[in-house]
Amino acid sequence: MFELTVILKQPKQKSRIGAAKGRDSMASARLVPLSFLLLLVGCASRPLYPLPGKRYDASKKPLQTFRPYNLAHRGSNGEFPEETAAAYMRAIEEGADFIEGDVLASKDGVLIMQHDVTLDDTTDIAEHKEFANRKRTCNVQGTNTTGFFHFDFTLEELKSLGVKQRYPFRDQQYNGKFPIITFKEFISIALDAPRVVGIYPEIKNPAMVNQYVKWPGGKKFEDKFVETLHKYGYRGEYMSKQWLKQPAFIQSFAPTSLIYVSNLTDLPKVFLIDDITIPTQDTNQSYWEVTSDKYLNFIKNYVMGIGPWKDTIVYVSENYLQPPTDLVARAHALNLQVHPYTYRNENQFLHFNFSQDPYKEYDYWINTIGVDGLFTDFTGSLHQYQEWTTPSPSGEKSATKLLDKIGSMISKYRNPQT
Amino acid sequence: MTSVRTVSSILLLLLVECAARPFYPLPSRRNDRSKQPLQTFRPYNIAHRGSCGEFPEETASAYKRAIEEDADFIETDILASKDGILICFHDLTLDATTDIAQHKKFESRKRTYEVQGKNITGYFTIDFTLEELKSLRVNQRSPFRDQQYNGKFSIIIFEDFISIALGAPRVVGIYPEIKNPVFINQHVKWPIGKKFEDKFVDTLKKYGYKGTYLSKQWLKQPAFIQSFAPTSLIYISHLTDLPKILLIDDATTPTQDTNQSYWEITSNSYFDFIKDYVVGIGPWKDSIVPASNNYLQTPTDLVTRSHAYNLQVHPFIFQNDNMSLHFNFSQDPYNEYEYWIKKIGVDGLFTDFTGSLHHYQEWTNPFSMGEESASKLLDKIAYMISKFRNSYN
């Protein structure tokens, strides 16, 4: 701020001097370069004024840390097409603690928000005849997959596509209306929020991305990923002062990527764990190996938590929950947080124990299993559940609100219904 | 001579002792003064066909579960068997919710009848005696709901339904429907010229159901009588002062008995007339707020006008299954409850998911009563104050 005011003052002083000198003809010759200089300074100083919207507002409501994190999985994709600006903004509106997204890369090396390595299921690529010949078959984690791969398109080409809602039973009205966004745009959405909103980006399919996309200077996908975070000021260990200003978790299914980036940043990392039948994409280790006490003991030096698929924590048989495994207990014993994925409101995703009620599922996972964060497609529902059952205490306002509440509780008690 | 007297006095004693038994009420049926009363401060949680989201509809289990989940009222549809017994069953045919198809001995009973102008083919309840109906098993109607209880439970009778309500540990109301009375009276006959509606009210009276809405007697044993047939409701208003509800089908369906259109029976003049017989209406919720492309449109003025005539509004049906939820609600049944209770302001909700509605109401409009909650209340207040104090540090 000090530097800004100094620069602010200089042009004004110069213009006063300029005006005095402009009276004689000799002065006019000096006036032109001076005015030119002024213009230059005037234009250059503009970026030094932060946009009012981006001012660091000291009264920005901080991240809540007293109850499990509400992680907006691909934004509020229950309502909007996943990983679009609209989905993220809606999630922030609905009270998300973190907005989550998958980072991949375009042909020209720009980091983008996109979950699938192919564009088929979530974009209108099929309608773009100009790209018809880009379809190809690649080996994705051992399976031959045919489709339009993100790394075969430049950012400009990707931006010409429209994102659509993946699930046919969800709202289709926004199909084709929103574009794919970049990692930078995703970060901006978080930083622009009127309260502190964390980011939870994933280093997605790094083996594949590094295979098909090259960056200058021998840099890898993971390097560019961390560079982007650094550029926007994301740093600091979990719960440190810097971290709480701009909270972030880095997640990945690939342990080597997480270990690699741990030398580049002290931001907290989360190790994602796939279904029991799927080995890790980079080290080909089985589920059993990476969830063993031995492995958790090793990986805890690099990550502060794990993100397992919820049906591996509590198995399911005939759509009924079985007794829980000890995964959460063992993770907690090693001081590792547990953030399972994914919570969805639709009854086909809800096991019968929950009577088609997503709030019953939240209740089970938060109060019976005791997880530390939840990846949900329905940010609003989780937020509502949490606000109704463990409301957040907040600031000065609630002193009067608190007294009001107490008053009504006492009067209701005094005047019971007849 | 003495032995004869001894024997007769012993016999007499036995007789008295055996006869005396019924005068001791069963402990579970004691009129327990501390039975938690019906809540009347927030919209009624009406367990539509019991907790049929979880159990096959209208079975004892569905009703017991609903009571467990804190329903204010358990709801049912009353039809009749061939031998005139009043049963709890929704459809006129047994096909969709029982295993009738697996009972080869009943194959020949399949018939076609005209119902409200349409020909319907199936196995009709009115062609089976109660004993035969009891040999069937009830299935979960919706394939996407829990199927594990299929074939386990039987159809219950009206009296069983009432017993379940009266046997509850707190006051639970009943909400039975005089279902398809025109059809029933056409095909089932009772002695002494009694009609379906007479038998219906007889059963209620037998179990002590009486009293106008919110009267002392009514609050002990709350009940609403519902029907799509206005003439049935008007008829029974001479037999009982229990509160009645006129059910209103969707805009395309006229009343089964008077053939009046939706527009006629929801007009102000009709409300002015029917309000002398009913305390409220039970419309299909999409006729109160129509939907287009699965999005809510502007609400109609139906609720406002009903309330102007002091008529309650209990819409049907609220279901958690996402295909039943309009997109405005983001697949969240709680958002739907919030809309209908806070924005539209209904007085009761027929729901397939009693537990969910109860949670919604407890979290947003909790019920606190009785001696217990004094200390609980103080605990709560202390917790709130400490949380507030800590947020300042």
JSON list of C-alpha atoms in Angstrom, two decimals, chain B residues 241-357:
[
{"chain": "B", "resi": 241, "resn": "ASP", "atom": "CA", "xyz": [-68.81, -34.89, 13.75]},
{"chain": "B", "resi": 242, "resn": "LEU", "atom": "CA", "xyz": [-65.24, -36.03, 13.10]},
{"chain": "B", "resi": 243, "resn": "PRO", "atom": "CA", "xyz": [-63.42, -33.64, 10.73]},
{"chain": "B", "resi": 244, "resn": "LYS", "atom": "CA", "xyz": [-63.57, -34.48, 7.04]},
{"chain": "B", "resi": 245, "resn": "ILE", "atom": "CA", "xyz": [-61.28, -33.68, 4.11]},
{"chain": "B", "resi": 246, "resn": "LEU", "atom": "CA", "xyz": [-62.33, -33.44, 0.46]},
{"chain": "B", "resi": 247, "resn": "LEU", "atom": "CA", "xyz": [-59.66, -34.98, -1.75]},
{"chain": "B", "resi": 248, "resn": "ILE", "atom": "CA", "xyz": [-59.26, -33.35, -5.13]},
{"chain": "B", "resi": 249, "resn": "ASP", "atom": "CA", "xyz": [-57.81, -35.22, -8.08]},
{"chain": "B", "resi": 250, "resn": "ASP", "atom": "CA", "xyz": [-55.85, -33.61, -10.90]},
{"chain": "B", "resi": 251, "resn": "ALA", "atom": "CA", "xyz": [-57.41, -31.11, -13.28]},
{"chain": "B", "resi": 252, "resn": "THR", "atom": "CA", "xyz": [-58.49, -33.71, -15.84]},
{"chain": "B", "resi": 253, "resn": "THR", "atom": "CA", "xyz": [-60.45, -35.97, -13.50]},
{"chain": "B", "resi": 254, "resn": "PRO", "atom": "CA", "xyz": [-64.07, -35.23, -12.49]},
{"chain": "B", "resi": 255, "resn": "THR", "atom": "CA", "xyz": [-65.51, -36.39, -9.15]},
{"chain": "B", "resi": 256, "resn": "GLN", "atom": "CA", "xyz": [-66.53, -40.05, -9.27]},
{"chain": "B", "resi": 257, "resn": "ASP", "atom": "CA", "xyz": [-69.96, -39.51, -7.74]},
{"chain": "B", "resi": 258, "resn": "THR", "atom": "CA", "xyz": [-71.18, -36.09, -8.88]},
{"chain": "B", "resi": 259, "resn": "ASN", "atom": "CA", "xyz": [-69.17, -35.86, -12.09]},
{"chain": "B", "resi": 260, "resn": "GLN", "atom": "CA", "xyz": [-68.10, -32.32, -11.30]},
{"chain": "B", "resi": 261, "resn": "SER", "atom": "CA", "xyz": [-64.95, -30.89, -12.86]},
{"chain": "B", "resi": 262, "resn": "TYR", "atom": "CA", "xyz": [-61.84, -29.83, -10.96]},
{"chain": "B", "resi": 263, "resn": "TRP", "atom": "CA", "xyz": [-62.66, -26.20, -11.79]},
{"chain": "B", "resi": 264, "resn": "GLU", "atom": "CA", "xyz": [-66.11, -26.44, -10.33]},
{"chain": "B", "resi": 265, "resn": "ILE", "atom": "CA", "xyz": [-65.09, -28.02, -7.03]},
{"chain": "B", "resi": 266, "resn": "THR", "atom": "CA", "xyz": [-62.23, -25.61, -6.53]},
{"chain": "B", "resi": 267, "resn": "SER", "atom": "CA", "xyz": [-64.34, -22.56, -7.20]},
{"chain": "B", "resi": 268, "resn": "ASN", "atom": "CA", "xyz": [-65.12, -20.09, -4.42]},
{"chain": "B", "resi": 269, "resn": "SER", "atom": "CA", "xyz": [-68.83, -20.89, -4.54]},
{"chain": "B", "resi": 270, "resn": "TYR", "atom": "CA", "xyz": [-68.12, -24.57, -4.07]},
{"chain": "B", "resi": 271, "resn": "PHE", "atom": "CA", "xyz": [-65.76, -23.88, -1.19]},
{"chain": "B", "resi": 272, "resn": "ASP", "atom": "CA", "xyz": [-68.47, -21.77, 0.35]},
{"chain": "B", "resi": 273, "resn": "PHE", "atom": "CA", "xyz": [-70.78, -24.77, 0.14]},
{"chain": "B", "resi": 274, "resn": "ILE", "atom": "CA", "xyz": [-68.47, -27.63, 1.09]},
{"chain": "B", "resi": 275, "resn": "LYS", "atom": "CA", "xyz": [-66.94, -25.82, 4.05]},
{"chain": "B", "resi": 276, "resn": "ASP", "atom": "CA", "xyz": [-70.05, -26.70, 6.03]},
{"chain": "B", "resi": 277, "resn": "TYR", "atom": "CA", "xyz": [-69.12, -30.35, 5.74]},
{"chain": "B", "resi": 278, "resn": "VAL", "atom": "CA", "xyz": [-65.32, -30.49, 5.59]},
{"chain": "B", "resi": 279, "resn": "VAL", "atom": "CA", "xyz": [-62.45, -28.79, 7.46]},
{"chain": "B", "resi": 280, "resn": "GLY", "atom": "CA", "xyz": [-60.07, -28.93, 4.55]},
{"chain": "B", "resi": 281, "resn": "ILE", "atom": "CA", "xyz": [-59.09, -30.14, 1.11]},
{"chain": "B", "resi": 282, "resn": "GLY", "atom": "CA", "xyz": [-56.46, -32.60, -0.07]},
{"chain": "B", "resi": 283, "resn": "PRO", "atom": "CA", "xyz": [-55.35, -31.64, -3.59]},
{"chain": "B", "resi": 284, "resn": "TRP", "atom": "CA", "xyz": [-52.70, -33.17, -5.82]},
{"chain": "B", "resi": 285, "resn": "LYS", "atom": "CA", "xyz": [-49.71, -30.91, -5.34]},
{"chain": "B", "resi": 286, "resn": "ASP", "atom": "CA", "xyz": [-49.02, -30.32, -9.03]},
{"chain": "B", "resi": 287, "resn": "SER", "atom": "CA", "xyz": [-52.46, -28.74, -9.36]},
{"chain": "B", "resi": 288, "resn": "ILE", "atom": "CA", "xyz": [-51.60, -26.22, -6.65]},
{"chain": "B", "resi": 289, "resn": "VAL", "atom": "CA", "xyz": [-48.28, -25.37, -8.30]},
{"chain": "B", "resi": 290, "resn": "PRO", "atom": "CA", "xyz": [-48.16, -26.71, -11.85]},
{"chain": "B", "resi": 291, "resn": "ALA", "atom": "CA", "xyz": [-44.88, -27.93, -13.29]},
{"chain": "B", "resi": 292, "resn": "SER", "atom": "CA", "xyz": [-43.49, -27.54, -16.78]},
{"chain": "B", "resi": 293, "resn": "ASN", "atom": "CA", "xyz": [-40.37, -29.39, -18.01]},
{"chain": "B", "resi": 294, "resn": "ASN", "atom": "CA", "xyz": [-39.98, -30.51, -14.42]},
{"chain": "B", "resi": 295, "resn": "TYR", "atom": "CA", "xyz": [-39.79, -26.93, -13.20]},
{"chain": "B", "resi": 296, "resn": "LEU", "atom": "CA", "xyz": [-42.32, -25.27, -10.92]},
{"chain": "B", "resi": 297, "resn": "GLN", "atom": "CA", "xyz": [-44.49, -22.59, -12.48]},
{"chain": "B", "resi": 298, "resn": "THR", "atom": "CA", "xyz": [-46.18, -19.73, -10.65]},
{"chain": "B", "resi": 299, "resn": "PRO", "atom": "CA", "xyz": [-48.36, -21.05, -7.81]},
{"chain": "B", "resi": 300, "resn": "THR", "atom": "CA", "xyz": [-52.13, -20.87, -8.30]},
{"chain": "B", "resi": 301, "resn": "ASP", "atom": "CA", "xyz": [-54.29, -19.16, -5.71]},
{"chain": "B", "resi": 302, "resn": "LEU", "atom": "CA", "xyz": [-55.84, -22.41, -4.52]},
{"chain": "B", "resi": 303, "resn": "VAL", "atom": "CA", "xyz": [-54.21, -22.35, -1.09]},
{"chain": "B", "resi": 304, "resn": "THR", "atom": "CA", "xyz": [-54.96, -18.68, -0.53]},
{"chain": "B", "resi": 305, "resn": "ARG", "atom": "CA", "xyz": [-58.63, -19.13, -1.40]},
{"chain": "B", "resi": 306, "resn": "SER", "atom": "CA", "xyz": [-58.95, -22.27, 0.73]},
{"chain": "B", "resi": 307, "resn": "HIS", "atom": "CA", "xyz": [-57.45, -20.49, 3.69]},
{"chain": "B", "resi": 308, "resn": "ALA", "atom": "CA", "xyz": [-59.83, -17.60, 3.11]},
{"chain": "B", "resi": 309, "resn": "TYR", "atom": "CA", "xyz": [-62.68, -20.08, 3.68]},
{"chain": "B", "resi": 310, "resn": "ASN", "atom": "CA", "xyz": [-60.87, -21.47, 6.72]},
{"chain": "B", "resi": 311, "resn": "LEU", "atom": "CA", "xyz": [-60.21, -24.69, 4.88]},
{"chain": "B", "resi": 312, "resn": "GLN", "atom": "CA", "xyz": [-56.95, -26.51, 5.65]},
{"chain": "B", "resi": 313, "resn": "VAL", "atom": "CA", "xyz": [-54.81, -27.75, 2.77]},
{"chain": "B", "resi": 314, "resn": "HIS", "atom": "CA", "xyz": [-53.14, -31.18, 2.91]},
{"chain": "B", "resi": 315, "resn": "PRO", "atom": "CA", "xyz": [-51.54, -31.86, -0.49]},
{"chain": "B", "resi": 316, "resn": "PHE", "atom": "CA", "xyz": [-50.44, -35.28, -1.73]},
{"chain": "B", "resi": 317, "resn": "ILE", "atom": "CA", "xyz": [-47.82, -36.78, -2.28]},
{"chain": "B", "resi": 318, "resn": "PHE", "atom": "CA", "xyz": [-44.29, -36.01, -1.11]},
{"chain": "B", "resi": 319, "resn": "GLN", "atom": "CA", "xyz": [-41.66, -38.54, -2.12]},
{"chain": "B", "resi": 320, "resn": "ASN", "atom": "CA", "xyz": [-37.88, -38.61, -1.74]},
{"chain": "B", "resi": 321, "resn": "ASP", "atom": "CA", "xyz": [-37.21, -40.47, -4.99]},
{"chain": "B", "resi": 322, "resn": "ASN", "atom": "CA", "xyz": [-35.45, -38.02, -7.28]},
{"chain": "B", "resi": 323, "resn": "MET", "atom": "CA", "xyz": [-37.72, -38.62, -10.26]},
{"chain": "B", "resi": 324, "resn": "SER", "atom": "CA", "xyz": [-40.56, -37.26, -8.13]},
{"chain": "B", "resi": 325, "resn": "LEU", "atom": "CA", "xyz": [-38.72, -34.05, -7.30]},
{"chain": "B", "resi": 326, "resn": "HIS", "atom": "CA", "xyz": [-38.91, -31.06, -9.60]},
{"chain": "B", "resi": 327, "resn": "PHE", "atom": "CA", "xyz": [-35.55, -29.60, -10.60]},
{"chain": "B", "resi": 328, "resn": "ASN", "atom": "CA", "xyz": [-36.05, -26.50, -8.45]},
{"chain": "B", "resi": 329, "resn": "PHE", "atom": "CA", "xyz": [-35.37, -28.72, -5.47]},
{"chain": "B", "resi": 330, "resn": "SER", "atom": "CA", "xyz": [-31.97, -30.06, -6.60]},
{"chain": "B", "resi": 331, "resn": "GLN", "atom": "CA", "xyz": [-33.03, -33.63, -5.89]},
{"chain": "B", "resi": 332, "resn": "ASP", "atom": "CA", "xyz": [-33.35, -32.69, -2.23]},
{"chain": "B", "resi": 333, "resn": "PRO", "atom": "CA", "xyz": [-36.63, -33.64, -0.53]},
{"chain": "B", "resi": 334, "resn": "TYR", "atom": "CA", "xyz": [-35.90, -31.19, 2.28]},
{"chain": "B", "resi": 335, "resn": "ASN", "atom": "CA", "xyz": [-35.91, -28.32, -0.19]},
{"chain": "B", "resi": 336, "resn": "GLU", "atom": "CA", "xyz": [-39.34, -29.47, -1.28]},
{"chain": "B", "resi": 337, "resn": "TYR", "atom": "CA", "xyz": [-40.65, -29.58, 2.29]},
{"chain": "B", "resi": 338, "resn": "GLU", "atom": "CA", "xyz": [-39.19, -26.12, 2.89]},
{"chain": "B", "resi": 339, "resn": "TYR", "atom": "CA", "xyz": [-40.97, -24.72, -0.16]},
{"chain": "B", "resi": 340, "resn": "TRP", "atom": "CA", "xyz": [-44.36, -26.18, 0.65]},
{"chain": "B", "resi": 341, "resn": "ILE", "atom": "CA", "xyz": [-44.27, -25.38, 4.34]},
{"chain": "B", "resi": 342, "resn": "LYS", "atom": "CA", "xyz": [-42.63, -21.94, 4.29]},
{"chain": "B", "resi": 343, "resn": "LYS", "atom": "CA", "xyz": [-43.54, -20.53, 0.87]},
{"chain": "B", "resi": 344, "resn": "ILE", "atom": "CA", "xyz": [-46.90, -22.10, 0.11]},
{"chain": "B", "resi": 345, "resn": "GLY", "atom": "CA", "xyz": [-47.94, -22.54, 3.74]},
{"chain": "B", "resi": 346, "resn": "VAL", "atom": "CA", "xyz": [-49.79, -25.86, 3.70]},
{"chain": "B", "resi": 347, "resn": "ASP", "atom": "CA", "xyz": [-51.29, -27.33, 6.86]},
{"chain": "B", "resi": 348, "resn": "GLY", "atom": "CA", "xyz": [-50.35, -30.97, 6.43]},
{"chain": "B", "resi": 349, "resn": "LEU", "atom": "CA", "xyz": [-48.32, -33.12, 4.05]},
{"chain": "B", "resi": 350, "resn": "PHE", "atom": "CA", "xyz": [-49.00, -36.65, 2.82]},
{"chain": "B", "resi": 351, "resn": "THR", "atom": "CA", "xyz": [-45.54, -38.16, 2.60]},
{"chain": "B", "resi": 352, "resn": "ASP", "atom": "CA", "xyz": [-44.16, -41.60, 1.73]},
{"chain": "B", "resi": 353, "resn": "PHE", "atom": "CA", "xyz": [-41.10, -40.76, 3.84]},
{"chain": "B", "resi": 354, "resn": "THR", "atom": "CA", "xyz": [-42.30, -39.96, 7.32]},
{"chain": "B", "resi": 355, "resn": "GLY", "atom": "CA", "xyz": [-38.78, -39.95, 8.77]},
{"chain": "B", "resi": 356, "resn": "SER", "atom": "CA", "xyz": [-37.47, -37.34, 6.37]},
{"chain": "B", "resi": 357, "resn": "LEU", "atom": "CA", "xyz": [-40.36, -34.95, 6.98]}
]
